Amino acid sequence: MPARRMALTIGCLLCACAPTAARAQSAAEWQALQAAAASKSDKIMAEANTHKGLLAQYQVMRQAYVGDDSPAFRLIFAQYISWYQSFLGDYPAAMDSYSIGQPPLEDDSPSPLAGAGYVARPAVDAIAELARGYRIVLLNEAHNIPLTRSLSVQLLGRLRREGFNYFAAETLYEGDTALPSRGYPVDASGFYTREPVYAEIVRTALKLGFKVIAYEATSDAVGSDARETGQARNIEQRVFETDPQARLVVNAGYSHIVKSGAYLGGASMAEHLYKLTRIPMLSVEQTMLYPHPSGSADHPYYATVMQALRPKEPIVFVNAAGEPWSLRPGYDVSVFFPPVQMLHGRPTWLSLGGLRRPYRVSGDRCRRHFPCLVEARYSDEGADAIPADRMVLAQPPPMNTRSSIPVFGDYENVPSGDLYLRPGSYRLSLTTADGEVVGKKDIVVAGAPASSSGQP
């Protein structure tokens, strides 16, 4: 999927979320400034990708961000920066760089705490139960907020046991025909799959026996509806024409999964898919009720639910009749993610519901080369595999200021941090910004994994 198409799709959301930035000019002028910023952003990312190694690429993009403080450029390029911060495992920085606020809307449902008989349940249990009545389950995500992918990893095992056998992932590249036999994603597998949690979704699906499908529209047709139509047609042809009895899990971004209502001047992928297949779908919304960097950007229901229930895991609400609660029309169920808890500078949701555990890595191994990219790959996967987890260690002065776009660092006497890994064997590598490998080690993460729905 071309990066520009991704940027403009999300950019449509940004235009609606940041009207104050356009007060000094007309809407047409503001749109033109954004278009120019998107073009510049594409060129910067293309130039960055000529450099060897993810850390070097990010450093190029970071300098470009710091060097241009114009509102339109910062608005658009913040998305690009946040993608790369998520690729590097710096999830707090990715969220801080870009997240979409959730003000209340007129068509919001009443709060699930408003006395309508809804009860909070662990999302992984309730969604698996709801899925029994469907052949298609739609899961969405915020592309730069991998917190919104964490539940999807856990759900895969449960959905496989319910009989789901196909998994379709947005922005997988159909040219990576070796993915099923190889069993793990590489850089050439997709765009967002460069982020370790998304790679873990794809890897887990393959290990569980799902047939993994790329469905991104690749035609030259322009316009949001052309993309939605192309995605739906690809799913219909690659799944249901091949296997009319297939049961499918779809991963998509934002409102591609909305089943009704206006969508960027056309219809969503989910609407087009229903028109083609006439198969009912369960739409699981995960991008509206998570904790933002500022509480003022949270939906008002979020704070009241968190204060009342203090959940430790993602939750949904279901009434006595088994009917789920959704914040907005067009979705069947909305997921509340609990507040982010930090340990040694990294969010603990990276445990993925108990599938993974922290493994401490000291910056001593970086041999005074900072910033230092730390990666852990499964021992039975190739050197080209997207790591199970990665992080960046950096020495003082701290780089984690909003104005400079941070690289993760735990600033003690020597920077250190926790990788989150399943029990098993790994190859640890430490790499400089110049792409020089300064350390390697085989490691073992001890223990048996907790019983979990995401266990392959």
XYZ file of C-alpha atoms in Angstrom:
456
model
C 0.000 0.000 0.000
C 1.566 3.344 -0.994
C 2.507 5.432 2.004
C 0.823 8.475 0.533
C -2.518 6.718 0.347
C -2.188 5.761 4.010
C -1.304 9.298 5.010
C -4.182 10.877 3.143
C -6.679 8.383 4.539
C -5.681 9.170 8.106
C -5.241 12.816 7.147
C -8.961 13.023 6.466
C -9.490 12.228 10.129
C -6.955 14.850 11.137
C -8.735 17.584 9.231
C -11.842 16.921 11.280
C -9.922 16.752 14.537
C -7.845 19.922 14.270
C -9.978 22.783 12.915
C -8.180 25.408 15.012
C -5.053 25.038 12.902
C -6.924 26.450 9.893
C -8.296 29.613 11.476
C -5.737 31.875 9.811
C -6.666 30.721 6.293
C -9.594 29.373 4.357
C -10.494 25.707 4.316
C -9.203 25.428 0.747
C -5.877 27.024 1.688
C -5.529 24.746 4.697
C -6.259 21.698 2.534
C -3.628 22.817 0.031
C -1.071 23.222 2.809
C -1.838 19.690 4.028
C -1.493 18.286 0.518
C 1.898 19.948 0.170
C 2.898 18.633 3.595
C 1.852 15.109 2.604
C 3.957 15.320 -0.558
C 6.938 16.547 1.449
C 6.389 13.812 4.032
C 6.417 11.122 1.345
C 9.703 12.434 -0.017
C 11.294 12.514 3.443
C 10.221 8.959 4.178
C 11.479 7.767 0.797
C 14.850 9.394 1.451
C 14.976 7.994 4.980
C 14.340 4.488 3.666
C 17.503 4.663 1.565
C 19.473 4.505 4.824
C 20.497 1.185 6.318
C 18.568 0.167 9.404
C 15.395 1.293 11.071
C 17.133 3.481 13.637
C 19.037 5.409 10.969
C 15.814 5.881 9.017
C 14.078 7.236 12.078
C 16.920 9.630 12.841
C 16.545 11.164 9.360
C 12.822 11.597 9.861
C 13.270 13.006 13.340
C 15.657 15.685 12.091
C 13.200 16.605 9.352
C 10.439 16.981 11.925
C 12.549 19.202 14.160
C 13.581 21.322 11.168
C 10.073 22.362 10.098
C 7.619 23.706 12.652
C 4.885 24.757 10.220
C 1.458 23.599 11.499
C 0.435 21.666 8.369
C 3.731 19.791 8.158
C 3.755 18.956 11.869
C 0.143 17.781 11.616
C 0.793 15.420 8.705
C 4.353 14.328 9.419
C 3.539 13.534 13.050
C 1.734 10.478 11.696
C 4.846 9.306 9.869
C 7.030 9.928 12.907
C 4.615 8.018 15.133
C 4.627 5.000 12.808
C 8.394 4.768 13.057
C 8.371 5.287 16.802
C 6.000 2.331 17.067
C 8.263 0.283 14.760
C 11.118 1.027 17.191
C 9.065 -0.064 20.198
C 8.781 3.441 21.661
C 5.045 3.228 22.229
C 4.649 6.164 24.646
C 6.367 8.470 22.151
C 4.239 7.188 19.268
C 1.082 7.965 21.220
C 2.391 11.348 22.288
C 3.273 12.298 18.716
C -0.142 11.537 17.295
C -3.472 10.342 18.639
C -7.020 11.206 17.649
C -9.098 12.765 20.417
C -12.571 11.429 21.114
C -15.048 14.218 21.902
C -18.652 13.158 22.530
C -20.926 13.081 19.482
C -24.680 13.457 19.181
C -25.232 9.843 18.142
C -23.241 8.351 21.030
C -25.073 5.655 22.942
C -25.878 6.330 26.618
C -23.037 5.339 28.927
C -22.944 1.618 29.757
C -23.045 2.710 33.413
C -26.342 4.547 32.885
C -28.533 1.806 34.347
C -29.335 -0.120 31.160
C -28.293 -3.442 32.652
C -24.871 -3.696 31.058
C -22.156 -5.593 32.916
C -18.430 -5.319 32.259
C -16.715 -8.481 31.058
C -13.158 -9.335 30.001
C -13.091 -8.458 26.326
C -11.203 -11.585 25.287
C -13.937 -13.823 26.745
C -16.976 -11.820 25.672
C -15.843 -11.219 22.089
C -15.012 -14.899 21.578
C -18.508 -15.796 22.771
C -20.159 -13.169 20.582
C -18.208 -14.432 17.559
C -19.880 -17.866 17.738
C -22.860 -16.509 15.867
C -20.844 -15.029 12.997
C -18.671 -16.068 10.090
C -16.854 -12.723 9.845
C -15.274 -10.831 12.747
C -13.901 -7.349 12.074
C -11.227 -5.957 14.414
C -9.963 -2.405 14.004
C -6.857 -0.638 15.240
C -5.197 2.772 15.465
C -2.145 2.229 13.278
C 0.368 4.027 15.490
C -1.131 2.876 18.823
C -0.226 -0.834 19.107
C -2.117 -0.945 22.403
C -5.116 -1.346 20.088
C -3.471 -4.489 18.645
C -2.737 -6.105 21.992
C -6.195 -7.641 22.398
C -6.210 -8.931 18.818
C -3.180 -11.145 19.534
C -4.988 -12.634 22.516
C -8.216 -13.192 20.577
C -6.706 -15.235 17.776
C -6.418 -18.489 19.698
C -9.968 -18.222 20.993
C -11.343 -17.474 17.544
C -9.404 -20.347 16.010
C -10.995 -22.704 18.510
C -14.393 -21.321 17.513
C -13.701 -22.455 13.947
C -12.329 -19.313 12.306
C -9.746 -20.295 9.707
C -8.849 -17.204 7.637
C -7.104 -14.026 8.787
C -6.983 -10.953 6.530
C -4.555 -8.171 7.450
C -4.571 -4.623 6.117
C -1.440 -3.426 4.263
C 0.101 -6.857 3.931
C 1.914 -6.918 0.587
C 0.517 -9.589 -1.682
C 3.961 -9.902 -3.287
C 5.306 -11.718 -0.205
C 4.137 -15.113 -1.396
C 6.639 -16.893 0.872
C 4.967 -15.650 4.073
C 2.837 -18.798 4.704
C 5.741 -21.211 4.260
C 8.262 -18.999 6.045
C 5.911 -18.528 9.006
C 6.924 -15.004 10.038
C 6.849 -11.480 8.556
C 9.869 -9.606 7.203
C 10.267 -6.013 6.039
C 8.891 -6.982 2.628
C 5.714 -8.448 4.155
C 3.926 -5.167 4.707
C 4.099 -1.646 6.080
C 2.536 -1.776 9.550
C 3.848 -5.302 10.076
C 7.258 -3.707 10.672
C 5.884 -2.973 14.165
C 6.593 -5.971 16.460
C 3.081 -6.363 17.924
C 1.496 -6.386 14.465
C 4.172 -8.864 13.369
C 3.220 -10.977 16.383
C -0.429 -10.949 15.239
C 0.544 -12.290 11.813
C 3.062 -14.761 13.235
C 0.505 -16.041 15.762
C -2.171 -16.428 13.094
C 0.174 -18.524 10.974
C 1.193 -20.723 13.913
C -2.449 -21.277 14.834
C -3.223 -22.530 11.333
C -5.066 -19.517 9.916
C -4.717 -18.945 6.208
C -3.341 -15.392 6.129
C -4.658 -13.180 3.334
C -3.453 -9.835 1.955
C -6.385 -7.724 0.847
C -5.105 -4.196 0.304
C -6.381 -2.482 -2.851
C -3.513 -2.057 -5.318
C -5.232 -0.535 -8.358
C -4.532 2.993 -9.567
C -8.126 4.052 -8.885
C -8.299 7.177 -6.730
C -10.654 8.173 -3.937
C -11.485 6.603 -0.607
C -14.424 4.625 -1.987
C -12.218 3.055 -4.664
C -9.906 1.765 -1.953
C -12.802 0.430 0.144
C -14.329 -1.282 -2.875
C -11.015 -2.820 -3.845
C -10.365 -4.141 -0.348
C -13.809 -5.732 -0.122
C -13.523 -7.288 -3.561
C -10.129 -8.775 -2.723
C -11.479 -10.362 0.460
C -14.503 -11.760 -1.339
C -12.388 -13.242 -4.136
C -9.474 -14.531 -2.030
C -11.556 -15.987 0.767
C -15.201 -16.690 -0.011
C -14.902 -17.520 -3.718
C -12.180 -19.989 -2.759
C -13.907 -21.342 0.349
C -17.651 -20.556 0.555
C -17.793 -21.891 4.134
C -14.817 -19.878 5.375
C -14.880 -18.141 8.735
C -12.845 -14.971 8.597
C -11.102 -12.558 10.990
C -10.265 -9.175 9.439
C -7.820 -6.642 10.851
C -8.312 -3.086 9.563
C -7.693 0.502 10.494
C -10.172 2.810 12.172
C -13.610 3.038 10.533
C -12.976 0.643 7.649
C -15.043 -1.759 9.781
C -18.097 0.458 10.343
C -21.130 -1.420 8.993
C -23.389 1.550 8.232
C -23.387 5.319 7.891
C -21.392 7.844 5.893
C -17.733 7.060 5.265
C -15.488 9.669 3.617
C -17.962 10.377 0.856
C -18.668 6.734 0.107
C -19.099 3.430 1.921
C -16.690 1.528 4.167
C -14.888 -1.677 3.314
C -17.262 -3.526 5.656
C -20.331 -2.178 3.847
C -18.922 -3.160 0.467
C -17.994 -6.603 1.777
C -21.523 -7.197 3.054
C -22.975 -6.196 -0.324
C -20.723 -8.758 -1.997
C -21.207 -11.644 0.439
C -24.432 -10.960 2.380
C -22.683 -12.556 5.376
C -23.432 -10.920 8.766
C -20.383 -9.533 10.577
C -19.344 -8.772 14.143
C -17.652 -5.355 14.192
C -15.316 -4.817 17.173
C -14.324 -1.163 17.715
C -10.950 -0.660 19.498
C -9.827 2.883 18.587
C -12.069 5.206 20.595
C -11.845 4.208 24.250
C -8.160 4.031 25.077
C -6.142 6.411 27.295
C -4.770 9.425 25.420
C -1.662 11.381 26.455
C -3.993 14.063 27.808
C -7.158 13.109 29.643
C -8.917 15.997 27.930
C -8.710 14.006 24.665
C -10.467 10.974 26.175
C -14.143 10.390 25.593
C -16.082 11.443 28.730
C -17.304 7.868 29.253
C -13.721 6.657 29.498
C -12.897 8.419 32.753
C -16.179 7.474 34.425
C -15.804 3.787 33.522
C -12.176 3.681 34.630
C -12.948 5.410 37.938
C -15.926 3.171 38.644
C -14.417 -0.193 37.683
C -10.618 0.198 37.637
C -10.148 -2.663 35.157
C -6.779 -4.360 34.759
C -7.511 -5.742 31.284
C -9.560 -4.676 28.230
C -13.298 -4.847 28.896
C -16.574 -4.704 26.996
C -20.139 -4.401 28.231
C -22.879 -6.970 27.662
C -26.458 -7.023 29.003
C -28.464 -9.953 30.383
C -29.767 -10.771 26.908
C -26.206 -11.158 25.630
C -26.346 -7.905 23.654
C -23.093 -5.949 23.577
C -22.738 -2.197 24.082
C -21.241 0.004 21.377
C -20.338 3.666 21.673
C -21.531 4.536 18.185
C -23.827 3.191 15.452
C -22.298 0.927 12.852
C -20.249 -1.070 15.360
C -21.417 -4.008 17.464
C -19.157 -3.751 20.486
C -16.693 -1.187 21.866
C -13.549 -2.091 23.800
C -12.317 -0.085 26.811
C -8.560 -0.345 27.358
C -7.342 0.279 30.920
C -4.920 3.106 31.767
C -1.367 2.425 30.671
C 0.964 1.255 33.428
C 4.702 1.785 32.932
C 7.595 -0.365 34.158
C 11.188 0.704 33.495
C 9.984 3.101 30.822
C 7.835 0.680 28.824
C 4.096 -0.087 28.992
C 3.126 -3.305 30.760
C 0.368 -4.066 28.241
C 3.257 -5.478 26.187
C 2.788 -8.644 28.247
C -0.212 -9.281 25.949
C -2.431 -10.617 28.687
C 0.281 -12.800 30.211
C 1.647 -14.303 26.994
C 4.922 -12.425 27.423
C 7.113 -11.340 30.317
C 9.770 -8.647 30.769
C 13.395 -9.506 30.064
C 15.874 -6.903 31.305
C 18.616 -5.709 28.947
C 21.426 -3.440 30.123
C 22.975 -0.769 27.945
C 26.386 -2.130 28.965
C 26.042 -4.458 26.022
C 25.884 -1.456 23.662
C 29.598 -0.777 24.348
C 29.041 2.987 24.660
C 27.367 3.205 21.248
C 24.178 5.226 21.755
C 21.453 5.365 20.658
C 21.454 1.579 20.538
C 18.741 -0.579 18.959
C 18.030 -3.736 20.966
C 16.142 -6.539 19.198
C 15.136 -10.089 20.112
C 14.289 -12.572 17.355
C 12.913 -16.056 17.830
C 15.797 -18.497 17.563
C 14.009 -20.569 14.908
C 13.434 -17.564 12.626
C 15.830 -15.938 10.186
C 17.871 -12.781 10.622
C 15.361 -11.044 8.338
C 12.428 -11.644 10.745
C 10.619 -8.740 12.332
C 11.713 -9.028 15.979
C 9.450 -10.315 18.703
C 10.226 -7.026 20.449
C 12.646 -4.138 20.073
C 13.543 -0.946 21.897
C 16.056 1.882 21.709
C 18.429 2.687 24.558
C 19.946 6.157 24.738
C 22.216 8.032 27.108
C 21.468 11.434 28.668
C 20.648 14.123 27.848
C 17.120 12.741 27.553
C 15.654 12.645 24.088
C 12.085 12.146 25.271
C 10.786 15.676 24.854
C 7.820 16.320 22.678
C 9.590 18.950 20.619
C 12.431 16.653 19.570
C 10.499 13.385 19.070
C 11.908 10.867 21.508
C 13.935 7.732 21.369
C 13.264 5.475 24.329
C 15.762 5.523 27.150
C 15.756 4.552 30.820
C 18.094 7.105 32.298
C 19.930 5.476 35.145
C 23.727 5.231 35.406
C 23.566 3.028 32.318
C 20.460 3.027 30.123
C 18.514 -0.213 30.302
C 15.046 -1.494 29.601
C 12.729 -4.484 29.343
C 11.954 -6.439 26.231
C 8.630 -8.319 26.425
C 9.006 -11.891 25.208
C 7.193 -15.205 25.327
C 9.047 -17.973 27.166
C 11.501 -19.540 24.750
C 14.818 -19.070 22.952
C 15.901 -15.878 21.188
C 18.811 -14.232 19.435
C 19.525 -10.832 20.964
C 21.250 -8.174 18.829
C 22.395 -4.618 19.568
C 22.899 -2.224 16.667
C 24.114 1.376 16.354
C 22.427 4.133 14.381
C 25.006 3.458 11.641
C 23.813 -0.136 11.345
C 26.858 -1.657 13.055
C 26.073 -4.709 15.176
C 27.968 -4.207 18.436
C 26.598 -7.145 20.392
C 24.939 -10.535 19.952
C 23.772 -13.089 22.463
C 21.548 -16.170 22.603
C 19.056 -15.843 25.445
C 16.357 -17.977 27.018
C 13.233 -16.544 28.622
C 12.294 -19.044 31.307
C 8.891 -20.326 32.321
C 5.754 -21.711 30.776
C 3.355 -19.184 29.228
C 0.182 -18.376 31.101
C -2.942 -20.043 29.763
C -4.083 -17.561 27.142
C -6.301 -17.297 24.124
C -3.369 -16.151 22.021
C -1.149 -19.157 22.663
C -0.136 -20.917 19.444
